[in-house]
Coordinates of C-alpha atoms and ligand atoms in Angstrom, one line a residue:
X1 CA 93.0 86.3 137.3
X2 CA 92.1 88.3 140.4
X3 CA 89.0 90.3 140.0
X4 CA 89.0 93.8 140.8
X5 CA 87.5 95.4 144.1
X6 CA 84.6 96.6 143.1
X7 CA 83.8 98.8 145.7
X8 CA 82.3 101.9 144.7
X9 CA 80.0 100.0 143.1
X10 CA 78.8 97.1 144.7
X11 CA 75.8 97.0 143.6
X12 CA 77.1 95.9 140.3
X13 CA 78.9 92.6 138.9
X14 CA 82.6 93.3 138.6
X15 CA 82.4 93.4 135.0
X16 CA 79.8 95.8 134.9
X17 CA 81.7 98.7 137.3
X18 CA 81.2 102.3 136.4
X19 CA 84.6 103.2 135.8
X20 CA 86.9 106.1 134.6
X21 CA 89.1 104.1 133.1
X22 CA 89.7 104.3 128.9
X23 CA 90.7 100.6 128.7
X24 CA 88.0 99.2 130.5
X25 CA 85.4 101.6 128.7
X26 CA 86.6 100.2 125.9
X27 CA 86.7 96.7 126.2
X28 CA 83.0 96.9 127.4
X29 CA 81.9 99.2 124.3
X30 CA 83.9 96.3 122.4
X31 CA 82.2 93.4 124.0
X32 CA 78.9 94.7 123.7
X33 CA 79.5 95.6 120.7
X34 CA 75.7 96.3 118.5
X35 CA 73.6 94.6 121.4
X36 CA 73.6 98.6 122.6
X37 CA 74.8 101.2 119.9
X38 CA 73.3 102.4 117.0
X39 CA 74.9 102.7 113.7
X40 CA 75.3 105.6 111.7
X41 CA 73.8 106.2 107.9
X42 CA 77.0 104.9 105.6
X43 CA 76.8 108.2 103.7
X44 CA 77.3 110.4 106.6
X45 CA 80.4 108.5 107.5
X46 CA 81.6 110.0 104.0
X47 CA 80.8 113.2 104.9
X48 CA 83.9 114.4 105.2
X49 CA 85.7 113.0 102.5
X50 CA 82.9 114.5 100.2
X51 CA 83.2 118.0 101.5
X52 CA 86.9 117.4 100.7
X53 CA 86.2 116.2 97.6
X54 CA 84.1 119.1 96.6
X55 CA 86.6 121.5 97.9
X56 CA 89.4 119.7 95.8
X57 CA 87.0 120.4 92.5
X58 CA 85.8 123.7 93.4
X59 CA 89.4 124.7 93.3
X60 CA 90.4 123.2 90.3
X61 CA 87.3 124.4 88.2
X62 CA 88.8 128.0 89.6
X63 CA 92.3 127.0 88.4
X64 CA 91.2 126.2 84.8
X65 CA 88.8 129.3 84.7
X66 CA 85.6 127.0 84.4
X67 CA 84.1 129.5 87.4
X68 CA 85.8 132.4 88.7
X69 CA 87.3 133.3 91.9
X70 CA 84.3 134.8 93.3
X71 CA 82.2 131.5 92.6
X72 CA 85.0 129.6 93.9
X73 CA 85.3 131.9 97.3
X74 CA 81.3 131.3 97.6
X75 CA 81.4 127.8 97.0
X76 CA 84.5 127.3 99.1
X77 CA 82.6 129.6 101.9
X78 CA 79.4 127.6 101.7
X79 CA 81.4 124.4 102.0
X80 CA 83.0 124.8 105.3
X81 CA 79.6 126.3 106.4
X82 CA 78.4 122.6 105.9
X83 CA 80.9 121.0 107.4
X84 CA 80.4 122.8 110.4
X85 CA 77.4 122.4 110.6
X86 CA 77.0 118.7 110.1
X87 CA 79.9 118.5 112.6
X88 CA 77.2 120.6 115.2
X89 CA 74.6 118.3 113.9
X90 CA 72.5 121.0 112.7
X91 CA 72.8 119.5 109.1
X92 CA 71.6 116.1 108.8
X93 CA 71.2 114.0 105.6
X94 CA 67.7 113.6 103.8
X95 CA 67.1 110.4 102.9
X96 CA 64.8 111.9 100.8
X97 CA 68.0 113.9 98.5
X98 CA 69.3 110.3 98.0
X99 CA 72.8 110.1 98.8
X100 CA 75.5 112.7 100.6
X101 CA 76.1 114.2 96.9
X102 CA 72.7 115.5 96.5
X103 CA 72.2 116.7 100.0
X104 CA 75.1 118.7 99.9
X105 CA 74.7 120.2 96.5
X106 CA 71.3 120.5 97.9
X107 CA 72.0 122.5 101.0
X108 CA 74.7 124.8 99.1
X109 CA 71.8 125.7 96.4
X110 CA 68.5 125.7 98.4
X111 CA 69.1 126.1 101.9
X112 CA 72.8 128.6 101.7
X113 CA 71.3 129.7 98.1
X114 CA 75.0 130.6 96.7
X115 CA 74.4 130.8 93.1
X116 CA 77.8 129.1 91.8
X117 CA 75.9 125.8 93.5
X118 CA 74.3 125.1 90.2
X119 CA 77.9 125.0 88.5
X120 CA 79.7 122.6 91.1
X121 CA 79.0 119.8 89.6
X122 CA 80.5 121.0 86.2
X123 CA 82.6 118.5 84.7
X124 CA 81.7 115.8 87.3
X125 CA 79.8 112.5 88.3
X126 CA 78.7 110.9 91.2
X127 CA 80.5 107.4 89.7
X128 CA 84.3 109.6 90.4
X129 CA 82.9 111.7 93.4
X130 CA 81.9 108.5 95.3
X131 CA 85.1 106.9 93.9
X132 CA 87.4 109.4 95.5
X133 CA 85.6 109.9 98.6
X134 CA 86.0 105.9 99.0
X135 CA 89.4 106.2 98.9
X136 CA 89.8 109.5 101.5
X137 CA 87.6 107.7 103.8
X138 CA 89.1 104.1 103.7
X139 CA 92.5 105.9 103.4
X140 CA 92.0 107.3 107.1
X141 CA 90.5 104.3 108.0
X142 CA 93.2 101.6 107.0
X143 CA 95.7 104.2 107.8
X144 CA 94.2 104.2 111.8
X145 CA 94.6 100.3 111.8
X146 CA 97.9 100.5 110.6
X147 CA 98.7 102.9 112.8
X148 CA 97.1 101.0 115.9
X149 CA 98.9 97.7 114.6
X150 CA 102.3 99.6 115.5
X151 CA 101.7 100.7 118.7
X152 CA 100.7 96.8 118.9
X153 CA 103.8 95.4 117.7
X154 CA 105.6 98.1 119.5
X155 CA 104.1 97.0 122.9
X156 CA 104.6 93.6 121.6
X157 CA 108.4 93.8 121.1
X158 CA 108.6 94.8 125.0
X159 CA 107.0 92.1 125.6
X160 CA 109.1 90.0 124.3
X161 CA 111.9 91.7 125.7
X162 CA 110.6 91.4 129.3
X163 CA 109.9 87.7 128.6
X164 CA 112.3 86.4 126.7
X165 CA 114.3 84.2 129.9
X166 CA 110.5 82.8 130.9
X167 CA 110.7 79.0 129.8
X168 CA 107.2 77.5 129.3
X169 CA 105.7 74.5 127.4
X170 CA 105.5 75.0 123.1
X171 CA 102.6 73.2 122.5
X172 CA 101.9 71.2 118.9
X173 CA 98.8 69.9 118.2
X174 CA 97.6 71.2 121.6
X175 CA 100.2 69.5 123.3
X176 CA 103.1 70.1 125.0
X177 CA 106.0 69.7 122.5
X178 CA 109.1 71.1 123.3
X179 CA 110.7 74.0 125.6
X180 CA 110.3 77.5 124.6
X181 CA 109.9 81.0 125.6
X182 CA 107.0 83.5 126.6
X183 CA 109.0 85.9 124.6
X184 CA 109.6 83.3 121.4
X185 CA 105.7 83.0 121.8
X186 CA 105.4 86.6 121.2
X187 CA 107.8 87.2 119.3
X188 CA 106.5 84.9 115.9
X189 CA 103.0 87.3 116.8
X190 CA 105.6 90.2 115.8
X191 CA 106.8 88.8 112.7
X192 CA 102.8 88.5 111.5
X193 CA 101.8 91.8 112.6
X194 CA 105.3 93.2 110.9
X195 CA 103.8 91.6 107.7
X196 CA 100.2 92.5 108.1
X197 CA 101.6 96.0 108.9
X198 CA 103.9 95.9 105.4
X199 CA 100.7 94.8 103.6
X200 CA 98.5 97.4 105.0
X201 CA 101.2 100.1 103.9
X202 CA 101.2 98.8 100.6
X203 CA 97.8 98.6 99.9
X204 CA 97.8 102.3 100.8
X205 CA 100.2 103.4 98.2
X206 CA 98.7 100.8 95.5
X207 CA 95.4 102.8 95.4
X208 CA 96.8 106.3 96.3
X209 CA 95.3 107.2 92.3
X210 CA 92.5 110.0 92.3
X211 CA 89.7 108.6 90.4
X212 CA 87.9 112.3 90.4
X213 CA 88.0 113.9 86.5
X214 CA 86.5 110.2 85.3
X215 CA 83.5 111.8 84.9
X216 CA 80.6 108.6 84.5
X217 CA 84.0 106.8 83.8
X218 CA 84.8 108.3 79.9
X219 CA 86.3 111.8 80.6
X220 CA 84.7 114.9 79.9
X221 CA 85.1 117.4 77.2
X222 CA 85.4 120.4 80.2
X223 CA 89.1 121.2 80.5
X224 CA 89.9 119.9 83.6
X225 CA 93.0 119.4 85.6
X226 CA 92.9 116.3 87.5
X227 CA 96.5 115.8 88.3
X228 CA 95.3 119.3 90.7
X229 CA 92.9 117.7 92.5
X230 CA 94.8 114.5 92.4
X231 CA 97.4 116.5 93.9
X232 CA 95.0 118.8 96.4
X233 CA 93.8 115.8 97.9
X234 CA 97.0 114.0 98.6
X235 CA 97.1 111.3 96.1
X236 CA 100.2 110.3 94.1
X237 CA 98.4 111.1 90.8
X238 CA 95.2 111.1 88.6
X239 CA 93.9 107.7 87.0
X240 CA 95.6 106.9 83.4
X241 CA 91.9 105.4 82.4
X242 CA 88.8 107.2 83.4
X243 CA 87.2 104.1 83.0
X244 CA 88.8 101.7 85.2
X245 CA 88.7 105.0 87.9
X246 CA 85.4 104.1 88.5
X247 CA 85.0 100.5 87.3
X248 CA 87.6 99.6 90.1
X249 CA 85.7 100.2 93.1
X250 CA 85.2 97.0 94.8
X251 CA 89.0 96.4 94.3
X252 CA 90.3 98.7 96.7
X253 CA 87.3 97.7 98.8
X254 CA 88.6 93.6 98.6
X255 CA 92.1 94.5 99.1
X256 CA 91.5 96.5 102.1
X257 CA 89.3 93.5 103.1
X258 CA 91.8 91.0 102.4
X259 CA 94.0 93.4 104.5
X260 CA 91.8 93.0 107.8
X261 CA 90.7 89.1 107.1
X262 CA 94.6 87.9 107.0
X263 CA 95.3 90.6 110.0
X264 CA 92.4 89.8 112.2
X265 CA 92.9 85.9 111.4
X266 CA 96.6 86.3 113.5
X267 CA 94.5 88.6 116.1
X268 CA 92.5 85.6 116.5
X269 CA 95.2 83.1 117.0
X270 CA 96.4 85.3 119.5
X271 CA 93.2 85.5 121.2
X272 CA 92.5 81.8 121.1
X273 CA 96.5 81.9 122.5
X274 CA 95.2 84.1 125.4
X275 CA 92.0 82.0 126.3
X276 CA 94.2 78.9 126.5
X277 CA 96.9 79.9 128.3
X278 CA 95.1 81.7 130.7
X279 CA 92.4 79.1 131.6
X280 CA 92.7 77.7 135.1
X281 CA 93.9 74.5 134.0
X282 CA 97.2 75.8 132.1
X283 CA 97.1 79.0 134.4
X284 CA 100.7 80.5 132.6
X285 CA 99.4 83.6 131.9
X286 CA 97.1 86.3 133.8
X287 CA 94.6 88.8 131.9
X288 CA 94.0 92.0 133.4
X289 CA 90.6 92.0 135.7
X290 CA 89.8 95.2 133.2
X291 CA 89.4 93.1 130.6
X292 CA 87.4 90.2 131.7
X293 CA 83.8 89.4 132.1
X294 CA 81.5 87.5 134.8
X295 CA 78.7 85.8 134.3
X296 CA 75.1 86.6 135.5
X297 CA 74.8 83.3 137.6
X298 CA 77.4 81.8 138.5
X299 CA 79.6 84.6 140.4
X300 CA 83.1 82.5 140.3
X301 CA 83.3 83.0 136.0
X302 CA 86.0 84.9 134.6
X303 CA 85.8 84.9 130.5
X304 CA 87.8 86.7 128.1
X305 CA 84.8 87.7 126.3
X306 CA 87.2 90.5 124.4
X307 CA 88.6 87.5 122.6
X308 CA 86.0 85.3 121.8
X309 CA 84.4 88.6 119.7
X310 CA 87.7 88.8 118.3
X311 CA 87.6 85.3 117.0
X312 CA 83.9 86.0 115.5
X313 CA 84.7 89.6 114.1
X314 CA 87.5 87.7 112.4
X315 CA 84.8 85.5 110.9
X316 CA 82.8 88.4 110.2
X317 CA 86.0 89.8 107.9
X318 CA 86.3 86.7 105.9
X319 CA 82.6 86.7 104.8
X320 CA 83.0 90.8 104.2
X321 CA 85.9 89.5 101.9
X322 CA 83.6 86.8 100.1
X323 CA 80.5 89.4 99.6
X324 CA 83.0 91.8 98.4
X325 CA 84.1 89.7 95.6
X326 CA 80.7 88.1 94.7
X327 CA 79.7 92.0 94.0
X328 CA 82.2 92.8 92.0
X329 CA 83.0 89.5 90.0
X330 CA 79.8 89.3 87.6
X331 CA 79.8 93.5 86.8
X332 CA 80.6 94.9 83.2
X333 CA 82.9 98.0 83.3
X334 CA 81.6 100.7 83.9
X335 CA 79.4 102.1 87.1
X336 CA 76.9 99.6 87.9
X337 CA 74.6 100.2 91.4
X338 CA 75.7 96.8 92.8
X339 CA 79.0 98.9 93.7
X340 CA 76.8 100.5 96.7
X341 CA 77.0 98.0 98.4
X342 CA 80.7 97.4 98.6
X343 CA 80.6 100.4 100.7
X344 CA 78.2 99.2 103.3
X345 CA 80.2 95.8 103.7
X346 CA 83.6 97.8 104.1
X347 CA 82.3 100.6 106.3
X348 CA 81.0 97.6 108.8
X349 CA 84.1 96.2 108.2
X350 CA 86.5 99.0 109.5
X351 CA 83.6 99.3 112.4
X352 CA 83.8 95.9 113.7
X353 CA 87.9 95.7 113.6
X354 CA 89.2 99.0 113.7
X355 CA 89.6 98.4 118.1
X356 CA 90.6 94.7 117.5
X357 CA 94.7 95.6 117.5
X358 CA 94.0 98.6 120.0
X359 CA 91.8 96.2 122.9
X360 CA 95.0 93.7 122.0
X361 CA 97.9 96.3 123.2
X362 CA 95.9 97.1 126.1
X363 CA 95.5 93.6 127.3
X364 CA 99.3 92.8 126.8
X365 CA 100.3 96.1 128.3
X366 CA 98.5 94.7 131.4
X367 CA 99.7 91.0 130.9
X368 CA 101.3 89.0 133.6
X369 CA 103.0 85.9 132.9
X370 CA 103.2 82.9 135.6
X371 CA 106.7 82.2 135.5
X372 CA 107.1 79.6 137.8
X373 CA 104.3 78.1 136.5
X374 CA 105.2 78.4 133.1
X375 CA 108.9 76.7 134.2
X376 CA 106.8 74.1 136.1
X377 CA 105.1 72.5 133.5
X378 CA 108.0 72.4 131.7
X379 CA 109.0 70.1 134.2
X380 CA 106.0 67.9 134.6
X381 CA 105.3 67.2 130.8
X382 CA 107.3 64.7 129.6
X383 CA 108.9 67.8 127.4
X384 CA 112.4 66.4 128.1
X385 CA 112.4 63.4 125.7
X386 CA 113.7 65.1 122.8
X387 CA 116.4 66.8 124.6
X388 CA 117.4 63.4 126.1
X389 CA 117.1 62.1 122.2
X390 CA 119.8 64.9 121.2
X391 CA 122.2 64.0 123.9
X392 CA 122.1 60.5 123.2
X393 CA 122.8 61.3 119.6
X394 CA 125.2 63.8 120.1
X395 CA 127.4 62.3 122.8
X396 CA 127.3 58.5 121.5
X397 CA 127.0 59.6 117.6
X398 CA 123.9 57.0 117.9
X399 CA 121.5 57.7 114.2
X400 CA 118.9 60.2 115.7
X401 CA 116.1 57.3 115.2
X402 CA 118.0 54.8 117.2
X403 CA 118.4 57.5 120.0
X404 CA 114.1 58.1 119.7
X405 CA 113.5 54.6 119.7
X406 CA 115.7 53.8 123.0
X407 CA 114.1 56.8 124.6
X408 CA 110.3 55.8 123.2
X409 CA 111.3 52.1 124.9
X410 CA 112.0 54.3 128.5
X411 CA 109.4 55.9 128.4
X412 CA 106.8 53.1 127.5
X413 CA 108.6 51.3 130.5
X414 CA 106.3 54.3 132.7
X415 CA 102.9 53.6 133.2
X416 CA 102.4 57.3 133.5
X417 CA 103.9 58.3 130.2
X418 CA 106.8 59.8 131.7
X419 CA 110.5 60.0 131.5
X420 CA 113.3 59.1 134.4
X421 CA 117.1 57.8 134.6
X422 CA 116.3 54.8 135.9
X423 CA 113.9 53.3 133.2
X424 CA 116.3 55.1 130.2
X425 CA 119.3 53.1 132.3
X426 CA 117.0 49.9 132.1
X427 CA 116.6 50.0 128.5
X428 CA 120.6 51.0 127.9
X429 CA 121.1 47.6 129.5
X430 CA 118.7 45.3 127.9
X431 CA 120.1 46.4 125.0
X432 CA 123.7 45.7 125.7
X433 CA 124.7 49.6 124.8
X434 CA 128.2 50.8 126.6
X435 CA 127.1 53.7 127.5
X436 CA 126.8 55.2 131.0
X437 CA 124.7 58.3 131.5
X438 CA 125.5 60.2 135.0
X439 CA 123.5 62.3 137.1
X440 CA 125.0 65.2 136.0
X441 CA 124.5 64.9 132.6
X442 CA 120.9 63.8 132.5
X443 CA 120.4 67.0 134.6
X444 CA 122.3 69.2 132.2
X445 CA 120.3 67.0 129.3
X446 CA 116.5 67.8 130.3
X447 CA 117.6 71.1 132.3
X448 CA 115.2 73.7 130.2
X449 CA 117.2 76.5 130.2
X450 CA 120.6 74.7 129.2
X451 CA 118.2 73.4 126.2
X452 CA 117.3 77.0 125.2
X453 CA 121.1 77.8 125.6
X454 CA 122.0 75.2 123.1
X455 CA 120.2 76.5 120.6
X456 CA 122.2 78.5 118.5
X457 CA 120.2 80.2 115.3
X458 CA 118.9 83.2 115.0
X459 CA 115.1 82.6 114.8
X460 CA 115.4 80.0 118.2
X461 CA 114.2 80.5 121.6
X462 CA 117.6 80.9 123.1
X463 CA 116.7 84.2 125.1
X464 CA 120.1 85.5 123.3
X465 CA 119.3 84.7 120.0
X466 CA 115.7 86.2 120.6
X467 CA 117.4 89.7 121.5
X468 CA 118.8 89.6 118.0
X469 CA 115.7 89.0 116.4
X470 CA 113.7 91.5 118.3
X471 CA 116.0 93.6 117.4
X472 CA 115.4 93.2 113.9
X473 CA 112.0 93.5 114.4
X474 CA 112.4 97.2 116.3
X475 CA 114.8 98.4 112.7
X476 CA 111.5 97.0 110.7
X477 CA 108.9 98.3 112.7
X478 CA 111.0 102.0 113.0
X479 CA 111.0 101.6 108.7
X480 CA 107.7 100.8 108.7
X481 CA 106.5 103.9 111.1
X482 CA 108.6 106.3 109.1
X483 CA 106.9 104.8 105.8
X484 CA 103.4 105.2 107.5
X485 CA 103.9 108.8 108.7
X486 CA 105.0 110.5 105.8
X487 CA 102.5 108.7 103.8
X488 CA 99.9 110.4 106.0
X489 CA 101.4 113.7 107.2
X490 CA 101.5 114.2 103.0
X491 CA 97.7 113.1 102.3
X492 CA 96.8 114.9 105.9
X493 CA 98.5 118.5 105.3
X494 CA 96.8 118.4 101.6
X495 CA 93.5 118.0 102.9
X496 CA 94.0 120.7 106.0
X497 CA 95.4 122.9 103.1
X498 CA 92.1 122.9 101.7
X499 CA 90.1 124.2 104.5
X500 CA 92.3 126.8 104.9
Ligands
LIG1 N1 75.2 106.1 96.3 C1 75.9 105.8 95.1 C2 77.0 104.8 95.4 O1 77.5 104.7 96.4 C3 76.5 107.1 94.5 C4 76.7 107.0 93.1 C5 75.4 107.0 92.4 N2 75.7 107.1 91.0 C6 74.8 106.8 90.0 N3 75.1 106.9 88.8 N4 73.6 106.4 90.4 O2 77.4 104.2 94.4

């Protein structure tokens, strides 16, 4: 890793340059993390979703002529007012009104005095107004992620392309195993991120239901229309049991959860993958200077700091996940207060991930792989023994244990654990075997790239093979963007209709 010149600023540590740059600004807002930012109230995070939400019912008590068009156009009025307002921050929640319900029913009735305020929350309850908020908010929210985990797995697939000759050491148990690819390497973190991607979408349509018409969760003798406002706010319909419309949320909550725990469990593997490989000793890989940290001392470090809080945040998601669950295990149906907190756990949640796939694209899109290192160690690891094993086998039809055990017997012959001719030709003697293994062919045998090339299913790290694969991943990940857009240009164009 070369560091960066730092030289507009050398007065500062390399990590710590002022810089232009939206990658690095990033990464350092990511590293830092809550040592230096404030969070905000979890209510005013919903804002929006409320203002949608009471925009939604506002319209629909107009469409079932519970108020009339004039109350409606007041209410409707006074609505966007707020949401300007909040957005200019000259409307800021009082803790004092409780929650973002009151303050805005509040701020409509006392401080914009519209008279119509008083019936807004006709036919209504906080239980299915925080309900459907939940799901506008996490909708955006897991719909970014998704979103950011394409353009990963796009960037990925590029990758893989670009590194799919590049022979390297594939390590078991931390050790070198056999040959493989760069590109095989990145290619099985495509087929996790194309699953975590399908799960993500689904979870999306699973809990596209509007909960909002539940009332306190057992209907309400107003006639309401909630497939309107199931419809005005993008959902696929109303919910078929006012009950479990509210006594559900925690569910979406843990299924979102369980979402970003499996997800950011693979972004962690590929963060450990990133420390390892790019640690002087292995040196196959370089991260980005932009991207790295120093330490305060001793002025030769260079840590991946980026991927050490991606391997805690991941941590982070599985206890979310647990908390989650506790909540909502022990509750009777129905609203219970304990549901609250669900919403604190996911909001911090979607805080501390939502960069995780987004700091990932930008490190790989700046990635640069050693590849004569990578083909180096390939060489000087003893990697060859199982290829030698094959040959044996396949040329001389020897049982594939016999084959191991005369090359285990070679190598043991090595003080330095490592495999030649001359000690495999040793042990073809002492055991009286007929069998004659040239130059040529115990070149061809251990070469790495002929051993790539003799691998002949699709899934392998022949660099041919991988092309098909990849391939298949583009068609998936194409289905999977289609899925994702129309799913969000339909929820998004309902809830820009509204504000018209
Ligand atoms: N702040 C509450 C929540 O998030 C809003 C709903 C309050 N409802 C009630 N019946 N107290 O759950």
């Amino acid at each position: 890793m070369a560091k960066q010149d730092n030289e507009k600023n050398n007065d500062l540590p390399f990590w710590l340059k002022q810089s232009t740059n939206e990658a690095f600004n990033l990464n350092l807002a990511f590293t830092t993390g809550r040592d230096v930012k404030d969070i905000p109230m979890a209510d005013s995070e919903l804002f929006y979703a409320d203002i949608y939400t009471n925009l939604a019912h506002a319209q629909m008590l107009f469409a079932q002529k519970i108020i009339t068009k004039d109350e409606h156009n007041d209410l409707k009025v006074g609505l966007i007012e707020s949401r300007k307002a909040f957005a200019a921050g000259t409307f800021k929640l009082n803790p004092k009104l409780e929650d973002v319900h009151m303050n805005i029913e509040q701020r409509l009735t006392k401080d914009l005095k519209i008279k119509a305020a008083e019936k807004l929350h006709t036919a209504r309850s906080r239980n299915d107004q925080v309900a459907t908020d939940m799901k506008i908010y996490l909708r955006q929210r897991l719909t970014d992620v998704t979103q950011s985990s394409i353009n990963l797995t796009s960037l990925m697939i590029k990758l893989a392309d670009r590194e799919k000759d590049v022979i390297m050491p594939g390590f078991t148990h931390y050790q070198p195993a056999m040959y493989t690819s760069f590109g095989h390497l990145v290619g099985a973190w495509i087929e996790v991120e194309l699953r975590n991607i399908t799960r993500m979408i689904n979870s999306l349509h699973l809990f596209n239901q509007c909960p909002l018409g539940a009332g306190a969760g057992y209907g309400t003798s107003w006639p309401i229309d909630p497939d309107l406002t199931a419809k005005l706010l993008g959902f696929t319909s109303s919910a078929n049991n006012t009950l479990d419309a509210v006594s559900s949320r925690g569910e979406m909550e843990a299924q979102f959860s369980f979402d970003l725990a499996i997800a950011s469990s693979h972004w962690s593997r590929i963060a450990q993958d990133l420390i390892l490989y790019s640690h002087p000793y292995f040196s196959l890989i370089n991260v980005s200077s932009e991207y790295v940290t120093g330490s305060s001392i001793m002025p030769q470090k260079i840590n991946l700091d980026f991927a050490e809080i991606i391997r805690a945040k991941t941590a982070l998601s599985h206890g979310n996940l647990q908390s989650i669950l506790s909540i909502i295990k022990g509750l009777p149906s129905g609203y219970n207060r304990d549901l609250q907190q669900t919403k604190y756990i996911i909001l911090d949640l979607f805080r501390e991930l939502n960069d995780i796939p987004i700091i990932l694209k930008n490190v790989l899109a700046d990635l640069s792989v050693n590849r004569e290192n990578c083909l180096a160690r390939c060489k000087d690891s003893g990697m060859a023994a199982i290829e030698v094993t094959n040959f044996l086998s396949y040329k001389y039809n020897l049982g594939f244990r016999k084959s191991y055990l005369i090359v285990s017997q070679a190598i043991a012959l090595n003080s330095d654990h490592s495999l030649n001719l001359k000690s495999l030709r040793q042990i073809l003697k002492k055991q009286d075997l007929p069998i004659s293994i040239s130059d040529s062919e115990w070149e061809k045998a251990i070469d790495p790239k002929e051993s790539l090339s003799r691998q002949k299913t699709l899934g392998s790290p022949n660099p041919k093979m991988l092309k098909l694969a990849l391939e298949n991943s583009n068609t998936k990940l194409d289905h999977l963007s289609k899925k994702l857009f129309s799913f969000k240009e339909n929820y998004q164009s309902n809830l820009a209709n509204l504000l018209k």
